[in-house]
Amino acid sequence: MTETDVLTGLHNRLTYEYAISELRKQAVLPQSLVLFSMDVNGLKNVNDTYGHSAGDEMIRDAADCIVQAVKDLGTCYRTGGDEFAVILTSLEADPEIICRQIDQRAAAVAQIRSHPFSISIGYCAAEGCRGDGIEDIKEQADKMMYRNKEHFYLSNGIDRRTQSEAFLALCENYIKVIQADLVTEQYKIIKMDAEEQTDIWFFSDSLGLWLRHFAERGMIAEKDRDVFTESTKPSHLGQFFKKEKSVFASTIPVESDRSTVV
């Protein structure tokens, strides 16, 4: 069983969980123990904008910054896609100095990359921690990291709560839930405004006809019409549900400024 993360060469999540389980067994944790929780900022945006090779480079850069700052004072782990952890056990370790060194190295990397680069860091020391177990230390380290991450987003003009609220509003306006008998094609659209039950929105008592109208009247992008028409035939939906599926979702790309989701 491998103990090394292939991309970074750090210890992987399996070895991290094992180390935590060993610490969990200890009645009294060493006072020199410090746990770091770290998360690379903006990895998804880099993946989407520059490609996954740039994202992989970003992860390797983060690993290098962390390892160079920690040196032989502790053990470094990659615990997830953009997540890292460090367990320090050396009396010589100063977590504040390590944080500053990681920040400085990350700033230096950002100067030579084509995209922003930084790492949100949180840590908690056994000495002075509110609580007496490793889970308490992990929780405090995570909380500090998330506070720093939220500060990063807000300082860069990104309010993730607003994004979430906007997404929920979009869903509220444009998601339609259909109850349908795929044999008789009788159906009921649970969420549909009264004005939508008109010829303007191609409303029909036949499920197949109603869905087909979206393609025939130019509401579906031309390149997607054949796929949409085939995948929304009642016979196709019937086969889909026979495979013990309980939900069918089809996002319909349209030629206008209004998206439709069935």
Short mmCIF file of C-alpha atoms in Angstrom, two decimals, residues 136-258:
data_model
loop_
_atom_site.label_atom_id
_atom_site.label_comp_id
_atom_site.label_asym_id
_atom_site.label_seq_id
_atom_site.Cartn_x
_atom_site.Cartn_y
_atom_site.Cartn_z
CA ASP A 136 -9.79 19.59 19.15
CA ILE A 137 -6.43 20.60 17.67
CA LYS A 138 -7.55 19.63 14.16
CA GLU A 139 -10.77 21.59 14.54
CA GLN A 140 -8.97 24.75 15.70
CA ALA A 141 -6.42 24.49 12.88
CA ASP A 142 -9.21 24.08 10.31
CA LYS A 143 -11.14 27.04 11.68
CA MET A 144 -8.11 29.30 11.43
CA MET A 145 -7.44 28.12 7.87
CA TYR A 146 -11.06 28.75 6.80
CA ARG A 147 -10.99 32.24 8.33
CA ASN A 148 -7.87 33.02 6.32
CA LYS A 149 -9.42 31.55 3.18
CA GLU A 150 -12.53 33.67 3.60
CA HIS A 151 -10.30 36.73 4.04
CA PHE A 152 -8.51 35.83 0.78
CA TYR A 153 -11.77 35.69 -1.16
CA LEU A 154 -13.18 38.87 0.32
CA SER A 155 -9.94 40.79 -0.21
CA ASN A 156 -10.05 39.74 -3.87
CA GLY A 157 -13.65 40.86 -4.29
CA ILE A 158 -15.10 37.36 -4.31
CA ASP A 159 -18.12 36.84 -2.05
CA ARG A 160 -18.82 33.12 -2.19
CA ARG A 161 -22.01 33.50 -0.19
CA THR A 162 -23.40 35.82 -2.85
CA GLN A 163 -22.44 33.32 -5.55
CA SER A 164 -24.25 30.59 -3.65
CA GLU A 165 -27.37 32.72 -3.21
CA ALA A 166 -27.35 33.59 -6.92
CA PHE A 167 -27.14 29.91 -7.84
CA LEU A 168 -30.05 29.06 -5.55
CA ALA A 169 -32.10 31.88 -7.08
CA LEU A 170 -31.34 30.58 -10.57
CA CYS A 171 -32.46 27.09 -9.56
CA GLU A 172 -35.63 28.50 -8.02
CA ASN A 173 -36.51 30.30 -11.26
CA TYR A 174 -35.53 27.79 -13.90
CA ILE A 175 -35.73 24.22 -12.57
CA LYS A 176 -38.89 22.39 -13.56
CA VAL A 177 -39.89 19.13 -11.89
CA ILE A 178 -42.00 16.74 -13.93
CA GLN A 179 -44.23 13.93 -12.74
CA ALA A 180 -44.87 11.78 -15.77
CA ASP A 181 -46.53 8.55 -16.88
CA LEU A 182 -44.14 7.42 -19.58
CA VAL A 183 -46.66 4.98 -21.03
CA THR A 184 -49.56 7.39 -21.57
CA GLU A 185 -47.32 10.47 -21.75
CA GLN A 186 -49.56 12.24 -19.26
CA TYR A 187 -47.53 14.55 -17.07
CA LYS A 188 -47.62 17.37 -14.59
CA ILE A 189 -45.03 20.09 -14.30
CA ILE A 190 -44.83 20.79 -10.60
CA LYS A 191 -43.03 24.10 -10.94
CA MET A 192 -44.38 26.13 -13.84
CA ASP A 193 -45.78 29.65 -13.76
CA ALA A 194 -49.25 30.18 -15.18
CA GLU A 195 -47.98 32.30 -18.06
CA GLU A 196 -45.69 29.46 -19.10
CA GLN A 197 -48.70 27.19 -19.72
CA THR A 198 -49.34 28.89 -23.05
CA ASP A 199 -48.39 28.43 -26.68
CA ILE A 200 -45.55 30.93 -26.17
CA TRP A 201 -43.68 28.24 -24.24
CA PHE A 202 -44.97 25.46 -26.54
CA PHE A 203 -47.12 24.00 -23.76
CA SER A 204 -48.73 20.71 -24.74
CA ASP A 205 -50.65 17.95 -23.00
CA SER A 206 -48.23 15.47 -24.57
CA LEU A 207 -44.86 15.23 -22.82
CA GLY A 208 -43.03 14.09 -25.95
CA LEU A 209 -44.59 16.84 -28.08
CA TRP A 210 -43.89 19.52 -25.48
CA LEU A 211 -40.21 18.57 -25.25
CA ARG A 212 -39.89 18.19 -29.01
CA HIS A 213 -41.24 21.70 -29.54
CA PHE A 214 -38.20 23.14 -27.80
CA ALA A 215 -36.00 21.76 -30.56
CA GLU A 216 -38.38 22.39 -33.46
CA ARG A 217 -38.93 26.06 -32.60
CA GLY A 218 -35.29 26.99 -32.26
CA MET A 219 -34.93 27.03 -28.46
CA ILE A 220 -32.16 24.42 -28.51
CA ALA A 221 -28.69 25.18 -29.85
CA GLU A 222 -28.50 23.61 -33.32
CA LYS A 223 -25.50 21.45 -32.51
CA ASP A 224 -27.40 19.91 -29.56
CA ARG A 225 -30.82 19.39 -31.12
CA ASP A 226 -30.42 15.79 -32.26
CA VAL A 227 -29.02 14.67 -28.89
CA PHE A 228 -31.74 16.55 -27.02
CA THR A 229 -34.55 15.18 -29.16
CA GLU A 230 -33.34 11.60 -28.83
CA SER A 231 -32.61 11.73 -25.10
CA THR A 232 -35.98 13.28 -24.19
CA LYS A 233 -38.19 10.84 -26.10
CA PRO A 234 -40.59 9.14 -23.66
CA SER A 235 -39.27 5.76 -24.84
CA HIS A 236 -35.72 6.79 -23.91
CA LEU A 237 -36.83 8.13 -20.54
CA GLY A 238 -38.70 4.91 -19.91
CA GLN A 239 -35.56 2.85 -20.50
CA PHE A 240 -33.63 5.22 -18.26
CA PHE A 241 -35.99 4.72 -15.33
CA LYS A 242 -36.10 0.97 -15.82
CA LYS A 243 -32.43 0.95 -14.87
CA GLU A 244 -33.52 1.96 -11.35
CA LYS A 245 -32.71 5.60 -11.84
CA SER A 246 -34.88 7.92 -9.80
CA VAL A 247 -33.94 11.27 -11.32
CA PHE A 248 -33.52 12.43 -14.90
CA ALA A 249 -32.02 15.87 -15.41
CA SER A 250 -31.40 17.47 -18.76
CA THR A 251 -29.90 20.91 -19.08
CA ILE A 252 -31.15 22.40 -22.31
CA PRO A 253 -28.74 24.80 -24.09
CA VAL A 254 -30.83 27.47 -25.81
CA GLU A 255 -30.34 30.08 -28.49
CA SER A 256 -31.78 32.89 -26.36
CA ASP A 257 -30.78 34.50 -23.08
CA ARG A 258 -33.10 32.20 -21.13
#
